[in-house]
XYZ file of C-alpha atoms in Angstrom:
432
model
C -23.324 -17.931 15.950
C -21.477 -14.686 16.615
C -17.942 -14.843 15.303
C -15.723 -15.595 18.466
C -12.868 -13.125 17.240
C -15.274 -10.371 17.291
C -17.554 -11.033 20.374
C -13.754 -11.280 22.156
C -12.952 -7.584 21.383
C -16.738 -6.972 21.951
C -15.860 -8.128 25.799
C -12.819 -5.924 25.629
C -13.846 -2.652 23.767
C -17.290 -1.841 24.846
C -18.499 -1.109 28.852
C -21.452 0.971 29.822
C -19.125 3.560 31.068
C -17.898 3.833 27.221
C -21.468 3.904 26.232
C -22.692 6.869 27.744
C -18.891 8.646 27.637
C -18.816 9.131 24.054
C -22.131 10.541 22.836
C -21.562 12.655 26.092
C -18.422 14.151 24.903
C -19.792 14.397 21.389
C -23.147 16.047 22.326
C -20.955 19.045 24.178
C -18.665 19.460 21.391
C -21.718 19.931 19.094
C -23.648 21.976 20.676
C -20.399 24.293 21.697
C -19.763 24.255 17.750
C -23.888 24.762 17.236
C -23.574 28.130 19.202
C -19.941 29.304 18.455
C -21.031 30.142 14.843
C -24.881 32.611 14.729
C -24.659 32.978 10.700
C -24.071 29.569 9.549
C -25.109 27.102 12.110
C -25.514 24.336 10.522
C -22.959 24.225 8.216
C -20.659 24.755 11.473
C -22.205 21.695 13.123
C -21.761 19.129 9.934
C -18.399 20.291 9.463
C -17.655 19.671 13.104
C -19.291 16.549 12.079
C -16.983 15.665 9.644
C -13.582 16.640 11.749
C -14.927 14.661 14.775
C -15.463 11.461 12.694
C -12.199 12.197 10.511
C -10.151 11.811 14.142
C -12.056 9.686 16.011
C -12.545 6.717 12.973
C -10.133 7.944 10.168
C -7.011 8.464 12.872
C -8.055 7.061 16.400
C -10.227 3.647 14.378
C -7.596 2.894 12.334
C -4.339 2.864 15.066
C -6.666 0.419 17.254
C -6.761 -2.127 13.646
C -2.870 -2.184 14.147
C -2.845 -1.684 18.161
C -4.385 -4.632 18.686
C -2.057 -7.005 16.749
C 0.817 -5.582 18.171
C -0.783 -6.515 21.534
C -1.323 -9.882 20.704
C 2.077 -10.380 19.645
C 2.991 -8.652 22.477
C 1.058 -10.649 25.139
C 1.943 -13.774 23.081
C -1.371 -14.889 22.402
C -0.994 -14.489 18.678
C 0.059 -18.032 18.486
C -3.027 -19.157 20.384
C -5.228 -17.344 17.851
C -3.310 -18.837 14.933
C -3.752 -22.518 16.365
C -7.066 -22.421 16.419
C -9.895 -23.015 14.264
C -10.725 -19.939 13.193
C -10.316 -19.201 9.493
C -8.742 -16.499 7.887
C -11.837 -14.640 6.910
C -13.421 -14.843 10.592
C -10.217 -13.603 11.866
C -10.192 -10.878 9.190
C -13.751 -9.254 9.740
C -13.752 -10.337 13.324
C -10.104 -7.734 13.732
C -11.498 -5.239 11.253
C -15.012 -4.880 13.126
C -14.423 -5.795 16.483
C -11.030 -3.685 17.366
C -12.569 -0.417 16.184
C -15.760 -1.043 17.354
C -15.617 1.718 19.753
C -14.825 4.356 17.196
C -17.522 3.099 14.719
C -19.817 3.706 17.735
C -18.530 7.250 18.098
C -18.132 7.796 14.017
C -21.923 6.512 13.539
C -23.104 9.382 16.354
C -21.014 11.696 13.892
C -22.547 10.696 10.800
C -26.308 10.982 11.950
C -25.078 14.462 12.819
C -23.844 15.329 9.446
C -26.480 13.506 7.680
C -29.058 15.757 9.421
C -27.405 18.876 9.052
C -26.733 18.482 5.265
C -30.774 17.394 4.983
C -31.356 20.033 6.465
C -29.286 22.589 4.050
C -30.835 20.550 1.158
C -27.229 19.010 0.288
C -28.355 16.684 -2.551
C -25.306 14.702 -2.473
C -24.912 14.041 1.753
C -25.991 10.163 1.699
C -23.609 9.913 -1.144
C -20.871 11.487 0.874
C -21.781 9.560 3.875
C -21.371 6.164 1.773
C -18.124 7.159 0.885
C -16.820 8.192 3.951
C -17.864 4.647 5.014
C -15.946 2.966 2.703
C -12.670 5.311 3.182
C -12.664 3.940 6.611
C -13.104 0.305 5.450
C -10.319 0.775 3.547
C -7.932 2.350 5.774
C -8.823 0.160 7.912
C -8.018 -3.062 6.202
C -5.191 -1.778 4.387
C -3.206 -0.688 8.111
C -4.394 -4.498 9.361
C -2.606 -5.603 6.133
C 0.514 -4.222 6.254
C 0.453 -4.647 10.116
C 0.431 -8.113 9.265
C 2.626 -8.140 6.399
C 5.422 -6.781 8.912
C 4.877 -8.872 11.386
C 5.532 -12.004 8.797
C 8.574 -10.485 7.882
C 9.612 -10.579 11.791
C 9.878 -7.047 12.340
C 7.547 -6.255 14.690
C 9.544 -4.134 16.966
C 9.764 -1.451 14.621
C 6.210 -1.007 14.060
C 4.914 0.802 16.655
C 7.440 3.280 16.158
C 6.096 3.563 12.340
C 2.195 3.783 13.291
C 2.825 7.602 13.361
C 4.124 8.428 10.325
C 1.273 5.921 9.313
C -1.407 8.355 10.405
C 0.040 11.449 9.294
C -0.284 9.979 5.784
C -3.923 8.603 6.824
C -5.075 12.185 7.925
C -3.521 14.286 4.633
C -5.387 11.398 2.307
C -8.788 12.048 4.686
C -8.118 15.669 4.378
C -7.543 15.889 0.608
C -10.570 13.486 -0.011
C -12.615 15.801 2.318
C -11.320 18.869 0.357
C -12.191 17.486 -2.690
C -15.739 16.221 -1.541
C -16.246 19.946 -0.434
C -15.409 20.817 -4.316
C -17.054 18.314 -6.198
C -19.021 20.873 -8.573
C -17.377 19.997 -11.740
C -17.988 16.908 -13.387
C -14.939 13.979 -13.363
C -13.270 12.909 -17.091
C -12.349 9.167 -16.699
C -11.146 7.537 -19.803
C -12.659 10.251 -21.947
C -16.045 9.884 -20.381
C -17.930 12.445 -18.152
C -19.134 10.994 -14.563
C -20.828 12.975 -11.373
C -18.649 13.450 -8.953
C -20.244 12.236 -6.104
C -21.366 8.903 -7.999
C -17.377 8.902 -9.710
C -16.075 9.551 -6.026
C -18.363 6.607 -4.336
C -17.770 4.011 -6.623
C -13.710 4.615 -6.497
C -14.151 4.446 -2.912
C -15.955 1.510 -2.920
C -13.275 -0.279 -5.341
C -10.729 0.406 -3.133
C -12.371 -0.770 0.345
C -13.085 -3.866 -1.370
C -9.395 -4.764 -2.937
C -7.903 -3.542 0.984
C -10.419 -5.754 2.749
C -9.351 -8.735 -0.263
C -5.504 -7.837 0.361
C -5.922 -7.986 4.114
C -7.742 -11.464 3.894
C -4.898 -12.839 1.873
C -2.444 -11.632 4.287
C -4.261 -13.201 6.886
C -4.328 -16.396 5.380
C -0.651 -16.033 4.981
C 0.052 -15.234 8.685
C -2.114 -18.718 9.224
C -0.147 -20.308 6.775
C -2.463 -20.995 4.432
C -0.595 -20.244 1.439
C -1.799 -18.807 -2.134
C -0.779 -18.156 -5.368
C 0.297 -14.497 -5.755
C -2.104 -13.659 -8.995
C -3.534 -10.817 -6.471
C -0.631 -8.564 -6.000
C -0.292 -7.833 -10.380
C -4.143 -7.652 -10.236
C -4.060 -5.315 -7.654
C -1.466 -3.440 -10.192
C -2.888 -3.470 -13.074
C -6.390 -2.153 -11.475
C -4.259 0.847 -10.054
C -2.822 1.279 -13.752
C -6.050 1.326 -15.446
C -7.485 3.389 -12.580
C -4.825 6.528 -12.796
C -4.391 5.914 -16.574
C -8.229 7.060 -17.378
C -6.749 10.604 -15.995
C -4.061 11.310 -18.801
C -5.436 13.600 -20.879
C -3.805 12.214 -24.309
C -4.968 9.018 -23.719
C -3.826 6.399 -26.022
C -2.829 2.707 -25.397
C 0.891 3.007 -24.334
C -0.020 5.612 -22.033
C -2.197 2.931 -20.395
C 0.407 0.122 -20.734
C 3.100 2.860 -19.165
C 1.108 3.711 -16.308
C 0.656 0.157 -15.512
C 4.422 0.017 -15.734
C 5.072 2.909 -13.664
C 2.577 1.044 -10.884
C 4.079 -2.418 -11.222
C 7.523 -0.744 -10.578
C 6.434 0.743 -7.595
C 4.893 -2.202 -6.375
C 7.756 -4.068 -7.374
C 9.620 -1.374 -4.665
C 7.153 -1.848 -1.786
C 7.678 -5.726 -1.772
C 11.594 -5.428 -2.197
C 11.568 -3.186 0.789
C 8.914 -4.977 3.332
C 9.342 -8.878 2.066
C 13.063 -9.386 2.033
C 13.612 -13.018 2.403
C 17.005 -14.463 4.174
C 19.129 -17.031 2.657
C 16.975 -19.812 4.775
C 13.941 -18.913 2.867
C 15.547 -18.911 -0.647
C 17.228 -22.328 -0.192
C 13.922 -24.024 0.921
C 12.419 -22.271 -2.496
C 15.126 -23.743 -4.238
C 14.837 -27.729 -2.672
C 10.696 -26.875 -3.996
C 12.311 -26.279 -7.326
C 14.963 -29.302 -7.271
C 11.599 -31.591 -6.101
C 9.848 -30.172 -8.475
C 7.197 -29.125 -6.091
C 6.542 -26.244 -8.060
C 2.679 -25.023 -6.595
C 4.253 -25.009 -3.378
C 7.464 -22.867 -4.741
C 4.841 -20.346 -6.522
C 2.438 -20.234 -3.279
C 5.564 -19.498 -1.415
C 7.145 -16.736 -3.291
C 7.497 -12.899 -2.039
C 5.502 -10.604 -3.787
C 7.945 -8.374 -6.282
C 8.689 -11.130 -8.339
C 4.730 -10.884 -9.910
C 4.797 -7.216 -9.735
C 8.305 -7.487 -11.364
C 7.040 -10.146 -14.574
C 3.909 -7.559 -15.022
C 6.330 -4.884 -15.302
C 8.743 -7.031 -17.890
C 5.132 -7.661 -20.054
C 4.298 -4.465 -19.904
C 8.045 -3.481 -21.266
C 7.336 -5.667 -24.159
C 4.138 -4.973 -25.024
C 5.417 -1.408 -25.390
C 8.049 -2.073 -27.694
C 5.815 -1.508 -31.457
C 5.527 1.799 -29.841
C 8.205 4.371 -31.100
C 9.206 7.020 -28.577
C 7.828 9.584 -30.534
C 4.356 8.307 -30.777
C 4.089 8.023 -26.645
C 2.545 11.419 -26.161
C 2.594 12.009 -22.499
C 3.384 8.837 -21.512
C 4.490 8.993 -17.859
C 7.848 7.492 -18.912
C 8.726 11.004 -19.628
C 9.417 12.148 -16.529
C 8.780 15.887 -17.837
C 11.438 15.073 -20.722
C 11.497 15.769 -24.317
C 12.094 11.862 -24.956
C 10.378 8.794 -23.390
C 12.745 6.266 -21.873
C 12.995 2.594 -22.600
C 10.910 0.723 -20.985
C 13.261 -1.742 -20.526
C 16.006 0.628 -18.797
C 13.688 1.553 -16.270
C 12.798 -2.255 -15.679
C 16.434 -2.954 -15.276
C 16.847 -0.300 -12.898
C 14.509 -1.800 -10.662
C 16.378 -5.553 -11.222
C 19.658 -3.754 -10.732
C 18.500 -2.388 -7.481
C 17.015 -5.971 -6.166
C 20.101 -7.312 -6.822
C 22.068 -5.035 -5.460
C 19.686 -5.400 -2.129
C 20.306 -8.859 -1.851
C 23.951 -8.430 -2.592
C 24.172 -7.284 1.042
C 21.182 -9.153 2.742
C 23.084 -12.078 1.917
C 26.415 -10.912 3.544
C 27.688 -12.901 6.699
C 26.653 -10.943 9.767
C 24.502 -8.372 7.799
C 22.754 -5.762 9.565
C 20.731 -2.757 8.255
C 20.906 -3.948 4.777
C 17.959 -1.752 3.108
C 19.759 1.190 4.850
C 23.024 0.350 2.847
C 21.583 -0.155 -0.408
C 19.537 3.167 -0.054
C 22.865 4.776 0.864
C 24.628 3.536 -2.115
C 21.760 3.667 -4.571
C 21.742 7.829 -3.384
C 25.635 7.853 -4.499
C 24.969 5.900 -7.789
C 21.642 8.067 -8.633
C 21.653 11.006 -6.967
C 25.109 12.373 -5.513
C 27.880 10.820 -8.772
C 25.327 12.433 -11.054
C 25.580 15.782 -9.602
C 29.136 15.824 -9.428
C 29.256 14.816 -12.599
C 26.802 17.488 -13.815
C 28.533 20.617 -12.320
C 31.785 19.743 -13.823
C 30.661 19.583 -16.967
C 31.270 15.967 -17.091
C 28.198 14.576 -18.759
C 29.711 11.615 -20.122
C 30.348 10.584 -16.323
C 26.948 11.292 -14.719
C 25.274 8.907 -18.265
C 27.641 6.324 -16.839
C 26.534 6.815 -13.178
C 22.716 7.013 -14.010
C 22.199 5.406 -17.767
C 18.946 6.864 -17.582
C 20.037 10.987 -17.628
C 20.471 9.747 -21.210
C 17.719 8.843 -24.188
C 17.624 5.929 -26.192
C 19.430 2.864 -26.673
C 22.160 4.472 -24.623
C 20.228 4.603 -21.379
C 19.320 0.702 -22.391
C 22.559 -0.127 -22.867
C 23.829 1.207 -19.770
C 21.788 0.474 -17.734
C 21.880 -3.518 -18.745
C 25.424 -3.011 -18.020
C 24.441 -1.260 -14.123
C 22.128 -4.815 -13.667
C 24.599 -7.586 -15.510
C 26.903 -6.083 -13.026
C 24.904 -6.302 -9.961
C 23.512 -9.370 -10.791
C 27.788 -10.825 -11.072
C 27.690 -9.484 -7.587
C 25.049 -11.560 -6.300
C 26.103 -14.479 -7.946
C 29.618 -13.938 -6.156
C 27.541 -12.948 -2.482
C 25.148 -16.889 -2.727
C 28.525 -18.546 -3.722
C 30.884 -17.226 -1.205
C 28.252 -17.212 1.998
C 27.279 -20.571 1.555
């Protein structure tokens, strides 16, 4: 039985007039490029190929993924879909295949195209590259349907359509670098100290990361159905990124691993602060879980930094038999002679979350990741400075603990969280 989510946008996407439009419209364009260029014809022709299915799959594919929610939610016939019986998987692969289907028509035209010409130039390497190119669109795909999604669970759905361009921008420079580096693939790939092919090393990241966006945009699904999970995935997800850029370091030595997965869990840490920032509502109902000691339902229901915030603490610790001078090139460093603690840069994060929720939880608050960013730039960036230029060092160390080494950037910095974390204490009490 076809899956009804997908033979829906089948109804809605596809029309014989569609059918014989785009290989139309493609067939000009390549035969235009086929005759524009007498030395290198088909070279031309496949990299026409490769724009063509870049903008019409890459760009054009991937805004439909989002398009179609915002629709939905826009129409009001979200709801329907999430009443019923339809389960988060069918609903996943159903949006993923059926919304784009159109441009998968026109991308497929694209990729016979290149396939042929780069047979025909005796490009070893072209199914390779057409694999991958595959799977970069699976994965764009499925990560803009999951943070679509994730968005629209956090009840701002106004502001997304407004941040779909930006979105692509960042979609086409990724497709664009990959491309370039496709183009350049010559030289063989060091991972982890090992030697790979470049088109093989290439294919089989690619295919990593379709599978964990297509897995991430399942389990937001499930979420947006309310079927609720533990959040194991997100620090997965981490450390997989960790041990993925870490095989690049060229002094590679366990705590540049561990700090790498540090540096990752931090940012992921970041990401959730800034697009999962729960109300005072949703932290009370965590906390009656707690006082009924329902706890699988209180760990099913928690945001995601919290996970990416305990792999970041481990990491910290497991870190600690390591002396500063031993980290060579750990990405702690930050281009400095001296790593930084661990644990001050952990505590930077925790200082900012609590600073964030210092004014989310403020009576009448409005715009409150656009005030903490504001004062965060004083406290980091702008004090600092000040502090710099007139030759008042002691000043900018108290600003931003970390401008100094050591236990002094620990110790200051403990004092920048135990600070913010009074503050918060004060905010729950006082806006009961």
């Amino acid at each position: 039985m076809m899956n009804p989510e997908f033979k829906r946008h089948l109804w809605q996407e596809i029309s014989l007039h569609r059918l014989i439009a785009m290989p139309g419209m493609l067939f000009l364009l390549f035969l235009v490029s086929y005759l524009a260029d007498h030395t290198h014809k088909l070279a031309n022709l496949g990299s026409t190929a490769l724009t063509l299915y870049v903008v019409i799959l890459l760009m054009w594919g991937t805004r439909n993924v989002s398009a179609c929610l915002i629709d939905e939610w826009r129409d009001q016939t979200w709801d329907q879909q999430r009443m019923s019986a339809l389960s988060p998987w069918t609903m996943t692969w159903g949006k993923l295949a059926g919304a784009s289907m159109f441009q998968w028509y026109g991308a497929a035209l694209c990729l016979a195209v290149m396939l042929l010409a780069g047979l025909a130039e005796g490009d070893p390497d072209i199914f390779l590259r057409v694999v991958i190119l595959v799977a970069l669109a699976i994965m764009l795909h499925a990560t803009n349907l999951a943070i679509t999604l994730h968005i629209f669970i956090q009840e701002k759905r106004n502001r997304m359509r407004n941040n779909i361009g930006p979105f692509l921008l960042l979609i086409a420079i990724l497709a664009l670098s990959l491309i370039n580096g496709l183009e350049r693939t010559k030289t063989l790939i060091f991972w982890w100290q090992m030697s790979f092919d470049p088109a093989v090393f290439w294919l089989a990241s690619s295919l990593l990361f379709a599978t964990w966006a297509v897995f991430g945009a399942w389990r937001v699904m499930a979420s947006a159905l309310q079927e609720y999970q533990f959040g194991w995935a997100w620090p997965a997800f981490g450390i997989t990124l960790g041990i993925y850029f870490a095989g690049f370091v060229e002094s590679l030595n366990q705590a540049n691993a561990l700090g790498m997965v540090l540096l990752i869990s931090l940012l992921l840490t970041y990401f959730g602060l800034v697009s999962e920032i729960y109300q005072r509502v949703q932290w009370q109902r965590l906390l009656l879980r707690w006082q009924a000691k329902d706890y699988r339902g209180l760990l099913q229901r928690l945001p995601l930094w919290p996970s990416s915030m305990l792999l970041a603490l481990l990491c910290a610790l497991l870190l600690l038999p390591f002396a500063p001078g031993h980290v060579l090139d750990n990405p702690l460093r930050f281009g400095r002679a001296e790593t930084i603690p661990p644990f001050a840069v952990v505590l930077m994060v925790m200082r900012d979350a609590a600073l964030l929720y210092f004014f989310v939880l403020a009576p009448h608050a409005k715009r409150a990741l656009g005030t903490t960013l504001l004062y965060l730039a004083l406290l980091d960036g702008l004090l600092p400075f000040l502090a710099s230029v007139t030759d008042q060092a002691w000043l900018g160390i108290i600003f931003f603990p970390l401008s100094a080494t050591g236990n002094i950037a620990l110790i200051g910095m403990l004092a920048h969280f135990l600070l913010a974390a009074m503050l918060l204490r004060w905010r729950w009490k006082t806006s009961a």
